Amino acid sequence: MRLYRNISDAELGALGAVREWDQERAQNLSVPAQAVWVHSLREKYHRLDPFDPCLVRTVSILRIQGDVIKTDFGSYSVQTGKNIFYACGCKRFCDCYGQLYLLTRL
């Protein structure tokens, strides 16, 4: 699987997250838990602050249901950590799809 390169390793480290998605770790999370969400096209919005909440935010993982991670900011694949079903939760049509990054300490 090709990893998103929408955030640097240093930025992820400062947020307390890791780039590599670990499906097994995600499947076995104790919920509620937190993860970092990054807009998949973050570099497209270079005029915004790179840590604007529209582009990078901490989300709460509410439950894991089969192959789906349900958060307070949409649904994500347990296998990849990428958005499924819905956009990021904004009230209008947009391209706000993103990637979850697991925190180093859960």
mmCIF file of the C-alpha atoms, coordinates in Angstrom:
data_MODEL
# 
_entry.id   MODEL 
# 
loop_
_atom_site.group_PDB 
_atom_site.id 
_atom_site.type_symbol 
_atom_site.label_atom_id 
_atom_site.label_alt_id 
_atom_site.label_comp_id 
_atom_site.label_asym_id 
_atom_site.label_entity_id 
_atom_site.label_seq_id 
_atom_site.pdbx_PDB_ins_code 
_atom_site.Cartn_x 
_atom_site.Cartn_y 
_atom_site.Cartn_z 
_atom_site.occupancy 
_atom_site.B_iso_or_equiv 
_atom_site.pdbx_formal_charge 
_atom_site.auth_seq_id 
_atom_site.auth_comp_id 
_atom_site.auth_asym_id 
_atom_site.auth_atom_id 
_atom_site.pdbx_PDB_model_num 
ATOM 1   C CA . MET A 1 1   ? 0.000   0.000  0.000  1.00 0.00 ? 1   MET A CA 1 
ATOM 2   C CA . ARG A 1 2   ? 1.312   3.446  -0.913 1.00 0.00 ? 2   ARG A CA 1 
ATOM 3   C CA . LEU A 1 3   ? 1.582   5.693  2.139  1.00 0.00 ? 3   LEU A CA 1 
ATOM 4   C CA . TYR A 1 4   ? 0.331   9.263  2.035  1.00 0.00 ? 4   TYR A CA 1 
ATOM 5   C CA . ARG A 1 5   ? 3.136   11.811 2.020  1.00 0.00 ? 5   ARG A CA 1 
ATOM 6   C CA . ASN A 1 6   ? 0.902   14.657 3.134  1.00 0.00 ? 6   ASN A CA 1 
ATOM 7   C CA . ILE A 1 7   ? 2.816   15.148 6.386  1.00 0.00 ? 7   ILE A CA 1 
ATOM 8   C CA . SER A 1 8   ? 6.452   14.728 7.297  1.00 0.00 ? 8   SER A CA 1 
ATOM 9   C CA . ASP A 1 9   ? 7.790   12.217 9.778  1.00 0.00 ? 9   ASP A CA 1 
ATOM 10  C CA . ALA A 1 10  ? 8.998   15.115 11.961 1.00 0.00 ? 10  ALA A CA 1 
ATOM 11  C CA . GLU A 1 11  ? 5.501   16.652 12.013 1.00 0.00 ? 11  GLU A CA 1 
ATOM 12  C CA . LEU A 1 12  ? 3.957   13.291 12.884 1.00 0.00 ? 12  LEU A CA 1 
ATOM 13  C CA . GLY A 1 13  ? 6.525   12.800 15.627 1.00 0.00 ? 13  GLY A CA 1 
ATOM 14  C CA . ALA A 1 14  ? 5.688   16.218 17.089 1.00 0.00 ? 14  ALA A CA 1 
ATOM 15  C CA . LEU A 1 15  ? 2.018   15.169 17.142 1.00 0.00 ? 15  LEU A CA 1 
ATOM 16  C CA . GLY A 1 16  ? 2.934   11.888 18.835 1.00 0.00 ? 16  GLY A CA 1 
ATOM 17  C CA . ALA A 1 17  ? 1.959   9.717  15.863 1.00 0.00 ? 17  ALA A CA 1 
ATOM 18  C CA . VAL A 1 18  ? 3.676   7.188  13.615 1.00 0.00 ? 18  VAL A CA 1 
ATOM 19  C CA . ARG A 1 19  ? 3.482   6.941  9.825  1.00 0.00 ? 19  ARG A CA 1 
ATOM 20  C CA . GLU A 1 20  ? 3.215   3.155  9.526  1.00 0.00 ? 20  GLU A CA 1 
ATOM 21  C CA . TRP A 1 21  ? -0.357  1.903  9.786  1.00 0.00 ? 21  TRP A CA 1 
ATOM 22  C CA . ASP A 1 22  ? -0.559  -1.230 11.923 1.00 0.00 ? 22  ASP A CA 1 
ATOM 23  C CA . GLN A 1 23  ? -3.776  -3.105 11.132 1.00 0.00 ? 23  GLN A CA 1 
ATOM 24  C CA . GLU A 1 24  ? -3.413  -5.494 14.069 1.00 0.00 ? 24  GLU A CA 1 
ATOM 25  C CA . ARG A 1 25  ? -2.797  -2.678 16.521 1.00 0.00 ? 25  ARG A CA 1 
ATOM 26  C CA . ALA A 1 26  ? -5.767  -0.753 15.133 1.00 0.00 ? 26  ALA A CA 1 
ATOM 27  C CA . GLN A 1 27  ? -8.019  -3.825 15.396 1.00 0.00 ? 27  GLN A CA 1 
ATOM 28  C CA . ASN A 1 28  ? -7.081  -4.293 19.058 1.00 0.00 ? 28  ASN A CA 1 
ATOM 29  C CA . LEU A 1 29  ? -7.388  -0.691 20.266 1.00 0.00 ? 29  LEU A CA 1 
ATOM 30  C CA . SER A 1 30  ? -9.102  -0.097 23.570 1.00 0.00 ? 30  SER A CA 1 
ATOM 31  C CA . VAL A 1 31  ? -11.833 2.379  22.759 1.00 0.00 ? 31  VAL A CA 1 
ATOM 32  C CA . PRO A 1 32  ? -12.333 5.191  23.216 1.00 0.00 ? 32  PRO A CA 1 
ATOM 33  C CA . ALA A 1 33  ? -8.918  6.070  21.832 1.00 0.00 ? 33  ALA A CA 1 
ATOM 34  C CA . GLN A 1 34  ? -7.383  8.946  19.915 1.00 0.00 ? 34  GLN A CA 1 
ATOM 35  C CA . ALA A 1 35  ? -5.656  9.200  16.558 1.00 0.00 ? 35  ALA A CA 1 
ATOM 36  C CA . VAL A 1 36  ? -4.314  11.961 14.344 1.00 0.00 ? 36  VAL A CA 1 
ATOM 37  C CA . TRP A 1 37  ? -6.236  12.698 11.134 1.00 0.00 ? 37  TRP A CA 1 
ATOM 38  C CA . VAL A 1 38  ? -4.493  14.413 8.203  1.00 0.00 ? 38  VAL A CA 1 
ATOM 39  C CA . HIS A 1 39  ? -6.236  15.667 5.063  1.00 0.00 ? 39  HIS A CA 1 
ATOM 40  C CA . SER A 1 40  ? -5.176  13.575 2.086  1.00 0.00 ? 40  SER A CA 1 
ATOM 41  C CA . LEU A 1 41  ? -4.599  16.709 -0.037 1.00 0.00 ? 41  LEU A CA 1 
ATOM 42  C CA . ARG A 1 42  ? -3.051  18.846 2.686  1.00 0.00 ? 42  ARG A CA 1 
ATOM 43  C CA . GLU A 1 43  ? -0.372  20.256 0.376  1.00 0.00 ? 43  GLU A CA 1 
ATOM 44  C CA . LYS A 1 44  ? -3.108  21.552 -1.980 1.00 0.00 ? 44  LYS A CA 1 
ATOM 45  C CA . TYR A 1 45  ? -4.192  24.008 0.717  1.00 0.00 ? 45  TYR A CA 1 
ATOM 46  C CA . HIS A 1 46  ? -0.754  25.559 1.222  1.00 0.00 ? 46  HIS A CA 1 
ATOM 47  C CA . ARG A 1 47  ? -2.270  28.981 1.919  1.00 0.00 ? 47  ARG A CA 1 
ATOM 48  C CA . LEU A 1 48  ? -3.693  27.696 5.203  1.00 0.00 ? 48  LEU A CA 1 
ATOM 49  C CA . ASP A 1 49  ? -1.656  27.106 8.333  1.00 0.00 ? 49  ASP A CA 1 
ATOM 50  C CA . PRO A 1 50  ? -0.356  23.523 7.867  1.00 0.00 ? 50  PRO A CA 1 
ATOM 51  C CA . PHE A 1 51  ? -1.861  22.592 11.245 1.00 0.00 ? 51  PHE A CA 1 
ATOM 52  C CA . ASP A 1 52  ? -5.239  24.240 10.618 1.00 0.00 ? 52  ASP A CA 1 
ATOM 53  C CA . PRO A 1 53  ? -7.964  21.950 12.067 1.00 0.00 ? 53  PRO A CA 1 
ATOM 54  C CA . CYS A 1 54  ? -9.347  21.579 8.524  1.00 0.00 ? 54  CYS A CA 1 
ATOM 55  C CA . LEU A 1 55  ? -6.091  19.818 7.603  1.00 0.00 ? 55  LEU A CA 1 
ATOM 56  C CA . VAL A 1 56  ? -4.784  18.158 10.788 1.00 0.00 ? 56  VAL A CA 1 
ATOM 57  C CA . ARG A 1 57  ? -6.742  17.223 13.897 1.00 0.00 ? 57  ARG A CA 1 
ATOM 58  C CA . THR A 1 58  ? -6.997  14.755 16.717 1.00 0.00 ? 58  THR A CA 1 
ATOM 59  C CA . VAL A 1 59  ? -10.048 12.514 16.433 1.00 0.00 ? 59  VAL A CA 1 
ATOM 60  C CA . SER A 1 60  ? -11.680 10.165 18.906 1.00 0.00 ? 60  SER A CA 1 
ATOM 61  C CA . ILE A 1 61  ? -12.059 6.534  17.926 1.00 0.00 ? 61  ILE A CA 1 
ATOM 62  C CA . LEU A 1 62  ? -15.454 5.579  19.274 1.00 0.00 ? 62  LEU A CA 1 
ATOM 63  C CA . ARG A 1 63  ? -15.724 1.946  18.197 1.00 0.00 ? 63  ARG A CA 1 
ATOM 64  C CA . ILE A 1 64  ? -14.326 -0.682 15.883 1.00 0.00 ? 64  ILE A CA 1 
ATOM 65  C CA . GLN A 1 65  ? -17.019 -2.545 14.011 1.00 0.00 ? 65  GLN A CA 1 
ATOM 66  C CA . GLY A 1 66  ? -15.729 -5.350 11.805 1.00 0.00 ? 66  GLY A CA 1 
ATOM 67  C CA . ASP A 1 67  ? -13.397 -3.742 9.275  1.00 0.00 ? 67  ASP A CA 1 
ATOM 68  C CA . VAL A 1 68  ? -14.529 -0.194 10.087 1.00 0.00 ? 68  VAL A CA 1 
ATOM 69  C CA . ILE A 1 69  ? -13.165 2.293  12.599 1.00 0.00 ? 69  ILE A CA 1 
ATOM 70  C CA . LYS A 1 70  ? -15.909 4.702  13.673 1.00 0.00 ? 70  LYS A CA 1 
ATOM 71  C CA . THR A 1 71  ? -14.703 8.097  14.891 1.00 0.00 ? 71  THR A CA 1 
ATOM 72  C CA . ASP A 1 72  ? -16.232 11.431 15.754 1.00 0.00 ? 72  ASP A CA 1 
ATOM 73  C CA . PHE A 1 73  ? -14.955 12.529 12.341 1.00 0.00 ? 73  PHE A CA 1 
ATOM 74  C CA . GLY A 1 74  ? -16.069 9.799  9.938  1.00 0.00 ? 74  GLY A CA 1 
ATOM 75  C CA . SER A 1 75  ? -15.425 6.135  9.205  1.00 0.00 ? 75  SER A CA 1 
ATOM 76  C CA . TYR A 1 76  ? -12.075 4.588  8.317  1.00 0.00 ? 76  TYR A CA 1 
ATOM 77  C CA . SER A 1 77  ? -10.754 1.241  7.157  1.00 0.00 ? 77  SER A CA 1 
ATOM 78  C CA . VAL A 1 78  ? -9.109  -0.958 9.800  1.00 0.00 ? 78  VAL A CA 1 
ATOM 79  C CA . GLN A 1 79  ? -6.809  -2.271 7.053  1.00 0.00 ? 79  GLN A CA 1 
ATOM 80  C CA . THR A 1 80  ? -5.527  1.087  5.790  1.00 0.00 ? 80  THR A CA 1 
ATOM 81  C CA . GLY A 1 81  ? -6.654  3.879  8.117  1.00 0.00 ? 81  GLY A CA 1 
ATOM 82  C CA . LYS A 1 82  ? -8.112  5.759  5.130  1.00 0.00 ? 82  LYS A CA 1 
ATOM 83  C CA . ASN A 1 83  ? -11.592 7.297  4.877  1.00 0.00 ? 83  ASN A CA 1 
ATOM 84  C CA . ILE A 1 84  ? -14.454 5.112  3.762  1.00 0.00 ? 84  ILE A CA 1 
ATOM 85  C CA . PHE A 1 85  ? -18.100 5.869  3.088  1.00 0.00 ? 85  PHE A CA 1 
ATOM 86  C CA . TYR A 1 86  ? -18.108 9.570  3.957  1.00 0.00 ? 86  TYR A CA 1 
ATOM 87  C CA . ALA A 1 87  ? -16.022 12.697 3.672  1.00 0.00 ? 87  ALA A CA 1 
ATOM 88  C CA . CYS A 1 88  ? -14.475 14.291 6.747  1.00 0.00 ? 88  CYS A CA 1 
ATOM 89  C CA . GLY A 1 89  ? -17.763 15.466 8.181  1.00 0.00 ? 89  GLY A CA 1 
ATOM 90  C CA . CYS A 1 90  ? -18.139 18.924 6.737  1.00 0.00 ? 90  CYS A CA 1 
ATOM 91  C CA . LYS A 1 91  ? -21.657 19.974 5.783  1.00 0.00 ? 91  LYS A CA 1 
ATOM 92  C CA . ARG A 1 92  ? -20.939 20.585 2.110  1.00 0.00 ? 92  ARG A CA 1 
ATOM 93  C CA . PHE A 1 93  ? -19.490 18.622 -0.793 1.00 0.00 ? 93  PHE A CA 1 
ATOM 94  C CA . CYS A 1 94  ? -15.708 18.623 -0.655 1.00 0.00 ? 94  CYS A CA 1 
ATOM 95  C CA . ASP A 1 95  ? -12.622 16.499 -1.149 1.00 0.00 ? 95  ASP A CA 1 
ATOM 96  C CA . CYS A 1 96  ? -11.785 16.302 2.562  1.00 0.00 ? 96  CYS A CA 1 
ATOM 97  C CA . TYR A 1 97  ? -10.654 12.723 2.665  1.00 0.00 ? 97  TYR A CA 1 
ATOM 98  C CA . GLY A 1 98  ? -7.844  11.823 4.973  1.00 0.00 ? 98  GLY A CA 1 
ATOM 99  C CA . GLN A 1 99  ? -5.717  9.290  6.731  1.00 0.00 ? 99  GLN A CA 1 
ATOM 100 C CA . LEU A 1 100 ? -5.598  8.256  10.374 1.00 0.00 ? 100 LEU A CA 1 
ATOM 101 C CA . TYR A 1 101 ? -2.244  7.926  12.073 1.00 0.00 ? 101 TYR A CA 1 
ATOM 102 C CA . LEU A 1 102 ? -2.001  5.938  15.288 1.00 0.00 ? 102 LEU A CA 1 
ATOM 103 C CA . LEU A 1 103 ? -0.479  7.607  18.303 1.00 0.00 ? 103 LEU A CA 1 
ATOM 104 C CA . THR A 1 104 ? 2.752   6.190  19.663 1.00 0.00 ? 104 THR A CA 1 
ATOM 105 C CA . ARG A 1 105 ? 1.162   5.921  23.120 1.00 0.00 ? 105 ARG A CA 1 
ATOM 106 C CA . LEU A 1 106 ? -2.412  4.674  23.217 1.00 0.00 ? 106 LEU A CA 1 
# 
